[in-house]
Amino acid sequence: MTELQNLTAALPELILAIGAMALLMIGVFTKDKEAAFDRVALISILLLAVVGFITINEGAAEKTLAFNNLFITDSFAIFTKTVMLVGSLIAILMSGPFLKDMGIKRFEYPVLIVLATLGMFLMVSSNNFLTLYVGLELQSLALYVLAAINRDRQRSTEAGLKYFVLGALSSGMLLYGISFIYGFAGSTDFDTVALASKEAGTNIGLIVGLVFLLAGLAFKVSAVPFHMWTPDVYEGAPTPVTAFFAAAPKVAALALFVRAMYGAFPDASTQWSQVVIFISVASMLVGAFVALMQSNIKRLMAYSSIGHAGYALVGLAAGAAAGGIQALLIYGAIYTTMTLGAFAVILTMRRGGKMVESIDDLAGLSKNNLPMAVALAIFMFSLAGIPGLAGFFGKWEVILAAVNANLITVAVIAVLTSVVSAYYYLRIIKVMFFDDAAEPFDATQSSALSAVIGVTAVVNSPVSFVLIGSLASAAAWAAGVFS
């Protein structure tokens, strides 16, 4: 390919990179710091919207390899990038009022989200382990700073430090696995590794490399047994940061899992699928049962996110032939809207100017703000997988894929853990509608937050019956890359 063709293939990434640098300059040279945030946030939203338009319009293009096979653009990348852009856009939109109240309305916040989005784009378009690692580290470094952005709050700095230390450990494991794979295949290129793994069959170097690679990727998805950082980081980080962590980076990590396994090891699925089955089942069990004991709503959402990672990984374990990749993509898209909507409601809940963090603090919400209580109930029912709501379709697809792949035991465990998890979601609804409040909630003042809640609630309501067909078609188109 010519240089121009290479640059055209990576146009969204180039716009994000140049845009992030320009946003930093705008923020630095704007004297009023609050005005700097507003200006940078607005331009960031416009930048992400433009990138989204360009990305979607690449949809007609066929698979394109660029930069000597380091970078790939295909339907899978386009679908996942679109979901990630939605998550990043909503994260910036709903952050302003909270950051202002907490005294951390800094222009670096939207810039870091743009840089994290750039890292996520590189991750899902990687066709080489080096590209994979660069994208992963760019995303991770931005997320470490976001977790600790509230420097005056001990819990936030502690969350950032824990995330950084454990993230560095997981990156080391990932690199160690890549070094074994390089020693085995003589290349870091996915296509070359795939060819070598097909010819070699079972090889000890390949197996060891795969194990370390899977461990590093499992950390990024917050799958058991590499989930230890998730509850502490979700609880300690500022709430809009937690919302972002639980949405776009989660989808990016799942997409990277698929890209790495099917791009580099399509013929070694008998080796890696057993590991994926184990971590998916363990994640579903831990997510369901440990969440039962949580009283802090952000920790509960952290364990919920661990459980949902397990459900999504069932799709990967089932494989492309059984419709597993399509199911994973549907699940990721629906999960993004459920999670962002739930966190948007949590962001609006205040008493005496203070954030609501305990589940018991939601008592009496239906009497004080019925629309907000109904919206949160929709998100909780959807997360629980109640029939008729969007979350049900996501779980139905992954369980159906597991059955098609003859993973009957995994499908049964998915159903049982879904029933268990319904308890703690219903507990929140019970507190909102049937418990009496000690004092009323503060009035909601952010139109952006209200808009996010309204749109995501409608998407997760029974209206999802109308939308699920289009989503399934788009996911099938994206998953077709691996069939």
Short mmCIF file of C-alpha atoms in Angstrom, two decimals:
data_model
loop_
_atom_site.label_atom_id
_atom_site.label_comp_id
_atom_site.label_asym_id
_atom_site.label_seq_id
_atom_site.Cartn_x
_atom_site.Cartn_y
_atom_site.Cartn_z
CA MET A 1 0.00 0.00 0.00
CA THR A 2 1.08 3.60 -0.62
CA GLU A 3 1.61 5.99 2.29
CA LEU A 4 -1.63 7.78 1.41
CA GLN A 5 -3.58 4.52 1.51
CA ASN A 6 -2.02 3.67 4.88
CA LEU A 7 -3.00 7.05 6.29
CA THR A 8 -6.52 6.78 4.86
CA ALA A 9 -7.04 3.38 6.53
CA ALA A 10 -6.05 4.87 9.89
CA LEU A 11 -7.83 8.22 9.40
CA PRO A 12 -10.03 7.99 12.54
CA GLU A 13 -6.97 7.21 14.69
CA LEU A 14 -4.98 10.07 13.13
CA ILE A 15 -7.81 12.54 13.77
CA LEU A 16 -8.04 11.41 17.41
CA ALA A 17 -4.26 11.71 17.90
CA ILE A 18 -3.96 15.17 16.31
CA GLY A 19 -7.19 16.28 18.00
CA ALA A 20 -5.94 15.23 21.45
CA MET A 21 -2.76 17.29 21.00
CA ALA A 22 -4.79 20.30 19.80
CA LEU A 23 -7.16 19.95 22.78
CA LEU A 24 -4.20 20.01 25.17
CA MET A 25 -2.99 23.26 23.59
CA ILE A 26 -6.45 24.82 23.80
CA GLY A 27 -6.74 23.86 27.48
CA VAL A 28 -3.27 25.13 28.38
CA PHE A 29 -3.72 28.52 26.69
CA THR A 30 -7.21 29.19 28.09
CA LYS A 31 -6.70 31.21 31.26
CA ASP A 32 -10.07 30.52 32.92
CA LYS A 33 -9.83 26.85 33.96
CA GLU A 34 -13.60 26.28 34.13
CA ALA A 35 -14.01 27.82 30.67
CA ALA A 36 -11.11 25.63 29.52
CA PHE A 37 -12.99 22.49 30.58
CA ASP A 38 -16.23 23.58 28.89
CA ARG A 39 -14.41 24.46 25.67
CA VAL A 40 -12.29 21.31 25.56
CA ALA A 41 -15.27 19.07 26.47
CA LEU A 42 -17.41 20.58 23.70
CA ILE A 43 -14.65 20.21 21.09
CA SER A 44 -13.97 16.64 22.33
CA ILE A 45 -17.62 15.72 21.78
CA LEU A 46 -17.55 17.23 18.28
CA LEU A 47 -14.25 15.44 17.57
CA LEU A 48 -15.66 12.06 18.63
CA ALA A 49 -18.81 12.70 16.58
CA VAL A 50 -16.73 13.46 13.46
CA VAL A 51 -14.62 10.34 14.04
CA GLY A 52 -17.82 8.33 14.48
CA PHE A 53 -19.18 9.62 11.16
CA ILE A 54 -15.94 8.69 9.37
CA THR A 55 -15.79 5.26 11.06
CA ILE A 56 -19.37 4.36 10.15
CA ASN A 57 -18.82 5.48 6.55
CA GLU A 58 -15.94 3.00 6.33
CA GLY A 59 -18.62 0.33 6.72
CA ALA A 60 -18.84 -0.37 3.00
CA ALA A 61 -15.09 -0.93 2.77
CA GLU A 62 -13.67 -4.44 2.68
CA LYS A 63 -10.95 -5.73 4.98
CA THR A 64 -7.92 -3.45 4.67
CA LEU A 65 -4.39 -4.10 5.94
CA ALA A 66 -2.07 -1.12 6.43
CA PHE A 67 1.42 -0.26 7.69
CA ASN A 68 2.95 -3.61 6.66
CA ASN A 69 0.13 -5.66 8.22
CA LEU A 70 0.43 -3.91 11.60
CA PHE A 71 -3.04 -2.37 11.30
CA ILE A 72 -6.36 -3.79 10.09
CA THR A 73 -9.72 -2.22 9.28
CA ASP A 74 -12.72 -4.50 8.85
CA SER A 75 -16.38 -4.80 9.84
CA PHE A 76 -15.47 -6.11 13.31
CA ALA A 77 -13.30 -3.05 14.00
CA ILE A 78 -15.96 -0.66 12.69
CA PHE A 79 -18.73 -2.16 14.87
CA THR A 80 -16.69 -2.18 18.08
CA LYS A 81 -15.26 1.30 17.44
CA THR A 82 -18.79 2.65 17.06
CA VAL A 83 -19.85 1.17 20.41
CA MET A 84 -16.72 2.56 22.09
CA LEU A 85 -17.32 6.02 20.64
CA VAL A 86 -20.85 6.03 22.07
CA GLY A 87 -19.44 5.11 25.49
CA SER A 88 -16.78 7.83 25.34
CA LEU A 89 -19.23 10.48 24.14
CA ILE A 90 -21.71 9.74 26.92
CA ALA A 91 -18.91 9.66 29.53
CA ILE A 92 -17.87 13.22 28.61
CA LEU A 93 -21.48 14.43 28.35
CA MET A 94 -22.48 13.32 31.84
CA SER A 95 -19.30 14.33 33.69
CA GLY A 96 -19.45 18.14 33.83
CA PRO A 97 -21.82 18.76 36.78
CA PHE A 98 -20.16 16.11 38.97
CA LEU A 99 -16.62 17.34 38.28
CA LYS A 100 -17.70 20.92 39.04
CA ASP A 101 -19.27 19.92 42.38
CA MET A 102 -16.16 17.94 43.33
CA GLY A 103 -13.83 20.80 42.39
CA ILE A 104 -12.01 18.73 39.76
CA LYS A 105 -13.37 20.33 36.59
CA ARG A 106 -10.06 20.09 34.72
CA PHE A 107 -9.68 20.23 30.94
CA GLU A 108 -7.39 17.18 31.07
CA TYR A 109 -10.42 14.96 31.78
CA PRO A 110 -11.96 14.96 28.26
CA VAL A 111 -8.47 14.88 26.70
CA LEU A 112 -7.67 11.69 28.64
CA ILE A 113 -10.92 10.12 27.44
CA VAL A 114 -9.99 10.99 23.84
CA LEU A 115 -6.52 9.44 24.33
CA ALA A 116 -8.06 6.33 25.92
CA THR A 117 -10.41 6.09 22.93
CA LEU A 118 -7.42 6.30 20.58
CA GLY A 119 -5.79 3.43 22.49
CA MET A 120 -9.00 1.39 22.22
CA PHE A 121 -9.15 2.02 18.46
CA LEU A 122 -5.58 0.74 18.06
CA MET A 123 -6.40 -2.32 20.17
CA VAL A 124 -9.31 -3.50 18.03
CA SER A 125 -7.47 -2.70 14.76
CA SER A 126 -4.27 -4.48 15.75
CA ASN A 127 -2.97 -7.21 13.47
CA ASN A 128 0.33 -7.58 15.31
CA PHE A 129 1.17 -8.13 18.96
CA LEU A 130 3.25 -4.93 19.01
CA THR A 131 0.30 -2.83 17.80
CA LEU A 132 -1.85 -4.63 20.36
CA TYR A 133 0.54 -3.72 23.16
CA VAL A 134 0.96 -0.08 22.12
CA GLY A 135 -2.82 0.42 21.94
CA LEU A 136 -3.36 -1.35 25.25
CA GLU A 137 -0.73 0.75 27.05
CA LEU A 138 -2.02 4.02 25.59
CA GLN A 139 -5.49 3.20 26.86
CA SER A 140 -4.22 1.96 30.23
CA LEU A 141 -2.01 5.00 30.94
CA ALA A 142 -4.94 7.34 30.29
CA LEU A 143 -7.19 5.25 32.56
CA TYR A 144 -4.63 5.23 35.40
CA VAL A 145 -4.62 9.05 35.44
CA LEU A 146 -8.42 9.22 35.19
CA ALA A 147 -8.80 6.93 38.22
CA ALA A 148 -6.61 9.25 40.32
CA ILE A 149 -7.85 12.55 38.85
CA ASN A 150 -9.31 13.66 42.20
CA ARG A 151 -5.90 14.20 43.82
CA ASP A 152 -7.35 15.68 47.01
CA ARG A 153 -9.32 12.52 47.80
CA GLN A 154 -7.43 9.59 49.27
CA ARG A 155 -9.75 6.96 47.80
CA SER A 156 -9.22 8.29 44.28
CA THR A 157 -5.42 8.37 44.50
CA GLU A 158 -5.47 4.92 46.10
CA ALA A 159 -7.66 3.63 43.23
CA GLY A 160 -5.24 5.07 40.67
CA LEU A 161 -2.21 3.58 42.42
CA LYS A 162 -3.80 0.11 42.73
CA TYR A 163 -4.86 0.18 39.11
CA PHE A 164 -1.39 1.30 38.00
CA VAL A 165 0.52 -1.35 39.99
CA LEU A 166 -1.75 -4.25 39.05
CA GLY A 167 -2.06 -2.97 35.48
CA ALA A 168 1.74 -2.91 35.16
CA LEU A 169 1.83 -6.50 36.46
CA SER A 170 -0.73 -7.62 33.88
CA SER A 171 1.16 -5.80 31.10
CA GLY A 172 4.30 -7.66 32.14
CA MET A 173 2.46 -10.98 31.94
CA LEU A 174 1.12 -10.03 28.53
CA LEU A 175 4.59 -9.13 27.25
CA TYR A 176 6.03 -12.33 28.70
CA GLY A 177 3.41 -14.32 26.82
CA ILE A 178 4.13 -12.40 23.61
CA SER A 179 7.86 -13.16 23.98
CA PHE A 180 7.10 -16.91 24.17
CA ILE A 181 4.85 -16.64 21.11
CA TYR A 182 7.56 -14.72 19.23
CA GLY A 183 10.10 -17.39 20.16
CA PHE A 184 7.72 -20.06 18.89
CA ALA A 185 6.63 -18.38 15.63
CA GLY A 186 9.57 -16.08 14.87
CA SER A 187 7.17 -13.18 14.33
CA THR A 188 4.63 -11.01 16.15
CA ASP A 189 2.38 -10.77 13.09
CA PHE A 190 -1.02 -12.41 13.68
CA ASP A 191 -1.15 -14.11 10.27
CA THR A 192 2.35 -15.57 10.65
CA VAL A 193 1.60 -16.78 14.19
CA ALA A 194 -1.67 -18.34 12.97
CA LEU A 195 0.17 -20.23 10.22
CA ALA A 196 2.88 -21.42 12.64
CA SER A 197 0.34 -22.58 15.25
CA LYS A 198 -1.58 -24.51 12.58
CA GLU A 199 1.53 -26.36 11.42
CA ALA A 200 3.02 -27.00 14.87
CA GLY A 201 -0.10 -28.27 16.63
CA THR A 202 0.43 -28.66 20.37
CA ASN A 203 3.70 -26.94 21.27
CA ILE A 204 4.87 -26.19 24.84
CA GLY A 205 6.15 -22.72 23.87
CA LEU A 206 2.82 -21.88 22.29
CA ILE A 207 0.85 -23.17 25.30
CA VAL A 208 2.94 -21.22 27.84
CA GLY A 209 2.74 -18.08 25.72
CA LEU A 210 -1.02 -18.47 25.35
CA VAL A 211 -1.50 -18.87 29.12
CA PHE A 212 0.38 -15.65 29.91
CA LEU A 213 -1.35 -13.81 27.07
CA LEU A 214 -4.76 -14.94 28.33
CA ALA A 215 -3.86 -13.86 31.88
CA GLY A 216 -2.96 -10.36 30.68
CA LEU A 217 -6.14 -10.06 28.62
CA ALA A 218 -8.31 -11.42 31.45
CA PHE A 219 -7.05 -8.62 33.70
CA LYS A 220 -8.19 -6.00 31.18
CA VAL A 221 -11.65 -7.61 31.00
CA SER A 222 -11.68 -7.85 34.84
CA ALA A 223 -12.38 -11.58 34.62
CA VAL A 224 -11.78 -13.97 37.53
CA PRO A 225 -9.13 -14.68 38.84
CA PHE A 226 -7.65 -11.35 37.67
CA HIS A 227 -10.54 -9.23 38.96
CA MET A 228 -9.09 -8.13 42.31
CA TRP A 229 -8.53 -4.52 41.24
CA THR A 230 -12.07 -3.93 39.99
CA PRO A 231 -14.12 -3.35 43.20
CA ASP A 232 -11.53 -1.04 44.80
CA VAL A 233 -10.92 0.98 41.63
CA TYR A 234 -14.63 1.30 40.81
CA GLU A 235 -15.40 2.42 44.37
CA GLY A 236 -12.47 4.83 44.72
CA ALA A 237 -12.52 6.49 41.29
CA PRO A 238 -14.89 9.45 40.67
CA THR A 239 -18.30 8.11 39.61
CA PRO A 240 -18.21 9.35 35.95
CA VAL A 241 -14.78 7.73 35.61
CA THR A 242 -16.19 4.47 36.98
CA ALA A 243 -19.04 4.70 34.45
CA PHE A 244 -16.50 5.09 31.64
CA PHE A 245 -14.36 2.19 32.94
CA ALA A 246 -17.38 -0.11 33.02
CA ALA A 247 -18.44 0.67 29.45
CA ALA A 248 -16.08 1.55 26.57
CA PRO A 249 -12.80 0.00 27.88
CA LYS A 250 -14.70 -3.18 28.78
CA VAL A 251 -16.01 -3.52 25.22
CA ALA A 252 -12.51 -2.75 23.87
CA ALA A 253 -10.94 -5.45 26.04
CA LEU A 254 -13.53 -8.02 24.94
CA ALA A 255 -12.96 -7.06 21.29
CA LEU A 256 -9.20 -7.37 21.80
CA PHE A 257 -9.74 -10.83 23.29
CA VAL A 258 -11.61 -11.87 20.14
CA ARG A 259 -9.09 -10.24 17.79
CA ALA A 260 -6.08 -11.85 19.49
CA MET A 261 -7.59 -15.34 19.74
CA TYR A 262 -9.15 -15.51 16.28
CA GLY A 263 -6.49 -13.41 14.55
CA ALA A 264 -3.43 -15.26 15.85
CA PHE A 265 -4.73 -18.64 17.11
CA PRO A 266 -7.78 -19.69 15.06
CA ASP A 267 -6.52 -23.29 14.82
CA ALA A 268 -5.48 -23.49 18.49
CA SER A 269 -9.01 -22.99 19.79
CA THR A 270 -8.99 -26.36 21.58
CA GLN A 271 -6.15 -25.01 23.76
CA TRP A 272 -7.44 -21.50 24.55
CA SER A 273 -11.17 -22.22 24.65
CA GLN A 274 -10.76 -24.37 27.79
CA VAL A 275 -9.11 -21.46 29.60
CA VAL A 276 -11.82 -19.06 28.39
CA ILE A 277 -14.54 -21.44 29.62
CA PHE A 278 -12.91 -21.57 33.06
CA ILE A 279 -12.58 -17.79 33.47
CA SER A 280 -16.08 -17.15 32.10
CA VAL A 281 -17.69 -19.63 34.54
CA ALA A 282 -15.57 -18.35 37.45
CA SER A 283 -16.49 -14.74 36.59
CA MET A 284 -20.21 -15.52 36.46
CA LEU A 285 -20.09 -17.30 39.83
CA VAL A 286 -17.99 -14.67 41.63
CA GLY A 287 -19.96 -11.81 40.08
CA ALA A 288 -23.28 -13.33 41.18
CA PHE A 289 -22.47 -14.49 44.70
CA VAL A 290 -20.02 -11.84 45.98
CA ALA A 291 -22.33 -9.04 44.81
CA LEU A 292 -24.97 -10.37 47.21
CA MET A 293 -22.87 -9.14 50.14
CA GLN A 294 -22.26 -5.59 48.87
CA SER A 295 -23.86 -2.50 50.40
CA ASN A 296 -21.96 0.11 48.36
CA ILE A 297 -23.67 0.58 45.00
CA LYS A 298 -20.40 1.18 43.10
CA ARG A 299 -18.85 -2.01 44.49
CA LEU A 300 -22.03 -3.87 43.59
CA MET A 301 -21.76 -2.53 40.03
CA ALA A 302 -18.11 -3.65 39.99
CA TYR A 303 -19.03 -7.25 40.81
CA SER A 304 -21.93 -6.97 38.37
CA SER A 305 -19.41 -5.96 35.69
CA ILE A 306 -17.26 -9.00 36.54
CA GLY A 307 -20.30 -11.24 36.10
CA HIS A 308 -21.23 -9.61 32.80
CA ALA A 309 -17.67 -10.10 31.53
CA GLY A 310 -18.22 -13.80 32.24
CA TYR A 311 -21.43 -13.86 30.19
CA ALA A 312 -19.72 -12.11 27.26
CA LEU A 313 -16.80 -14.56 27.37
CA VAL A 314 -19.28 -17.43 27.01
CA GLY A 315 -19.76 -16.12 23.46
CA LEU A 316 -16.00 -16.28 22.81
CA ALA A 317 -15.83 -19.81 24.24
CA ALA A 318 -18.75 -20.91 22.04
CA GLY A 319 -16.89 -19.76 18.94
CA ALA A 320 -17.78 -18.07 15.67
CA ALA A 321 -19.36 -21.18 14.11
CA ALA A 322 -21.97 -21.35 16.89
CA GLY A 323 -22.77 -17.63 16.65
CA GLY A 324 -20.70 -16.84 19.73
CA ILE A 325 -18.88 -13.78 18.35
CA GLN A 326 -22.15 -12.25 17.17
CA ALA A 327 -23.61 -12.90 20.64
CA LEU A 328 -20.59 -11.29 22.32
CA LEU A 329 -20.94 -8.16 20.16
CA ILE A 330 -24.67 -7.87 20.86
CA TYR A 331 -24.01 -8.34 24.57
CA GLY A 332 -21.25 -5.70 24.60
CA ALA A 333 -23.42 -3.10 22.86
CA ILE A 334 -26.41 -3.67 25.15
CA TYR A 335 -24.24 -3.81 28.27
CA THR A 336 -22.76 -0.39 27.39
CA THR A 337 -26.19 1.28 27.36
CA MET A 338 -27.36 -0.48 30.56
CA THR A 339 -24.26 0.45 32.52
CA LEU A 340 -23.98 4.06 31.38
CA GLY A 341 -27.68 4.61 32.10
CA ALA A 342 -27.41 3.11 35.60
CA PHE A 343 -24.35 5.22 36.44
CA ALA A 344 -26.04 8.35 35.05
CA VAL A 345 -28.87 7.82 37.57
CA ILE A 346 -26.34 7.24 40.37
CA LEU A 347 -24.66 10.54 39.40
CA THR A 348 -27.93 12.46 39.81
CA MET A 349 -28.69 11.02 43.25
CA ARG A 350 -27.63 13.51 45.95
CA ARG A 351 -28.70 14.35 49.46
CA GLY A 352 -27.50 17.60 50.99
CA GLY A 353 -25.09 18.04 48.08
CA LYS A 354 -23.41 14.68 48.78
CA MET A 355 -23.30 11.72 46.43
CA VAL A 356 -25.38 8.64 47.19
CA GLU A 357 -23.08 5.61 47.55
CA SER A 358 -24.93 3.14 49.77
CA ILE A 359 -27.83 1.10 48.41
CA ASP A 360 -29.86 2.07 51.49
CA ASP A 361 -29.41 5.74 50.54
CA LEU A 362 -31.71 5.13 47.56
CA ALA A 363 -34.64 4.59 49.96
CA GLY A 364 -37.75 6.52 48.98
CA LEU A 365 -36.51 7.56 45.54
CA SER A 366 -39.86 6.66 43.93
CA LYS A 367 -41.69 9.08 46.25
CA ASN A 368 -39.23 11.91 45.60
CA ASN A 369 -38.44 11.42 41.90
CA LEU A 370 -40.61 8.78 40.24
CA PRO A 371 -39.21 9.13 36.66
CA MET A 372 -35.67 8.60 37.96
CA ALA A 373 -36.76 5.57 40.01
CA VAL A 374 -38.52 4.07 36.98
CA ALA A 375 -35.42 4.63 34.82
CA LEU A 376 -33.13 2.95 37.37
CA ALA A 377 -35.64 0.09 37.69
CA ILE A 378 -35.48 -0.42 33.90
CA PHE A 379 -31.67 -0.57 34.04
CA MET A 380 -31.69 -3.01 36.97
CA PHE A 381 -34.30 -5.26 35.33
CA SER A 382 -32.31 -5.14 32.09
CA LEU A 383 -29.03 -6.00 33.86
CA ALA A 384 -30.86 -8.90 35.52
CA GLY A 385 -31.99 -10.16 32.10
CA ILE A 386 -35.74 -9.87 32.67
CA PRO A 387 -37.63 -10.90 29.47
CA GLY A 388 -38.87 -8.03 27.35
CA LEU A 389 -35.90 -5.76 28.09
CA ALA A 390 -32.65 -5.33 26.15
CA GLY A 391 -30.51 -7.20 28.69
CA PHE A 392 -32.59 -10.34 28.16
CA PHE A 393 -31.70 -10.43 24.46
CA GLY A 394 -27.98 -10.18 25.28
CA LYS A 395 -28.11 -13.11 27.69
CA TRP A 396 -30.37 -15.10 25.38
CA GLU A 397 -27.86 -14.77 22.53
CA VAL A 398 -24.82 -15.93 24.55
CA ILE A 399 -26.72 -18.83 26.16
CA LEU A 400 -28.06 -19.89 22.75
CA ALA A 401 -24.51 -19.78 21.35
CA ALA A 402 -23.30 -21.96 24.24
CA VAL A 403 -26.06 -24.50 23.53
CA ASN A 404 -25.21 -24.48 19.79
CA ALA A 405 -21.57 -25.18 20.70
CA ASN A 406 -22.68 -28.05 22.97
CA LEU A 407 -21.47 -26.20 26.09
CA ILE A 408 -24.59 -27.28 27.98
CA THR A 409 -23.00 -27.07 31.45
CA VAL A 410 -21.80 -23.52 30.78
CA ALA A 411 -25.28 -22.55 29.54
CA VAL A 412 -26.91 -23.98 32.69
CA ILE A 413 -24.44 -22.10 34.93
CA ALA A 414 -25.17 -18.89 33.00
CA VAL A 415 -28.91 -19.32 33.61
CA LEU A 416 -28.47 -20.13 37.32
CA THR A 417 -26.09 -17.24 38.02
CA SER A 418 -28.47 -14.92 36.16
CA VAL A 419 -31.23 -15.99 38.56
CA VAL A 420 -28.95 -15.39 41.57
CA SER A 421 -27.88 -11.96 40.29
CA ALA A 422 -31.53 -10.95 39.88
CA TYR A 423 -31.74 -10.88 43.70
CA TYR A 424 -29.36 -7.98 44.21
CA TYR A 425 -30.81 -6.00 41.30
CA LEU A 426 -34.32 -6.50 42.69
CA ARG A 427 -33.04 -5.49 46.13
CA ILE A 428 -32.20 -2.04 44.75
CA ILE A 429 -35.71 -1.76 43.27
CA LYS A 430 -37.25 -2.82 46.59
CA VAL A 431 -35.28 -0.12 48.45
CA MET A 432 -36.33 2.57 45.94
CA PHE A 433 -40.03 1.76 45.89
CA PHE A 434 -40.86 0.30 49.29
CA ASP A 435 -38.46 1.83 51.85
CA ASP A 436 -39.02 5.24 53.41
CA ALA A 437 -36.46 7.98 52.90
CA ALA A 438 -34.85 9.76 55.85
CA GLU A 439 -34.68 13.02 53.86
CA PRO A 440 -35.54 14.09 50.29
CA PHE A 441 -33.13 13.98 47.36
CA ASP A 442 -31.72 17.13 45.79
CA ALA A 443 -33.33 18.29 42.54
CA THR A 444 -31.68 17.14 39.29
CA GLN A 445 -30.02 20.12 37.60
CA SER A 446 -28.19 18.65 34.58
CA SER A 447 -30.09 18.49 31.29
CA ALA A 448 -27.26 16.41 29.74
CA LEU A 449 -27.59 13.75 32.46
CA SER A 450 -31.38 13.72 32.10
CA ALA A 451 -31.02 13.25 28.33
CA VAL A 452 -28.55 10.36 28.79
CA ILE A 453 -30.88 8.68 31.29
CA GLY A 454 -33.93 9.18 29.06
CA VAL A 455 -32.34 7.82 25.88
CA THR A 456 -30.66 4.81 27.52
CA ALA A 457 -33.85 3.96 29.46
CA VAL A 458 -35.88 3.94 26.23
CA VAL A 459 -33.24 1.79 24.48
CA ASN A 460 -33.38 -0.75 27.33
CA SER A 461 -37.18 -0.71 27.65
CA PRO A 462 -39.52 -3.01 25.67
CA VAL A 463 -38.83 -0.67 22.72
CA SER A 464 -35.67 -2.78 22.33
CA PHE A 465 -37.88 -5.30 20.47
CA VAL A 466 -37.83 -2.84 17.56
CA LEU A 467 -34.07 -2.22 17.74
CA ILE A 468 -32.69 -5.70 18.39
CA GLY A 469 -33.11 -6.85 14.77
CA SER A 470 -30.90 -4.06 13.43
CA LEU A 471 -28.33 -4.66 16.18
CA ALA A 472 -28.27 -8.40 15.45
CA SER A 473 -27.76 -7.75 11.72
CA ALA A 474 -24.89 -5.32 12.41
CA ALA A 475 -23.30 -7.80 14.85
CA ALA A 476 -23.62 -10.65 12.32
CA TRP A 477 -21.95 -8.44 9.70
CA ALA A 478 -19.10 -7.66 12.13
CA ALA A 479 -18.71 -11.28 13.27
CA GLY A 480 -18.57 -12.47 9.65
CA VAL A 481 -14.86 -11.59 9.62
CA PHE A 482 -14.12 -14.69 11.72
CA SER A 483 -16.44 -17.19 10.04
#
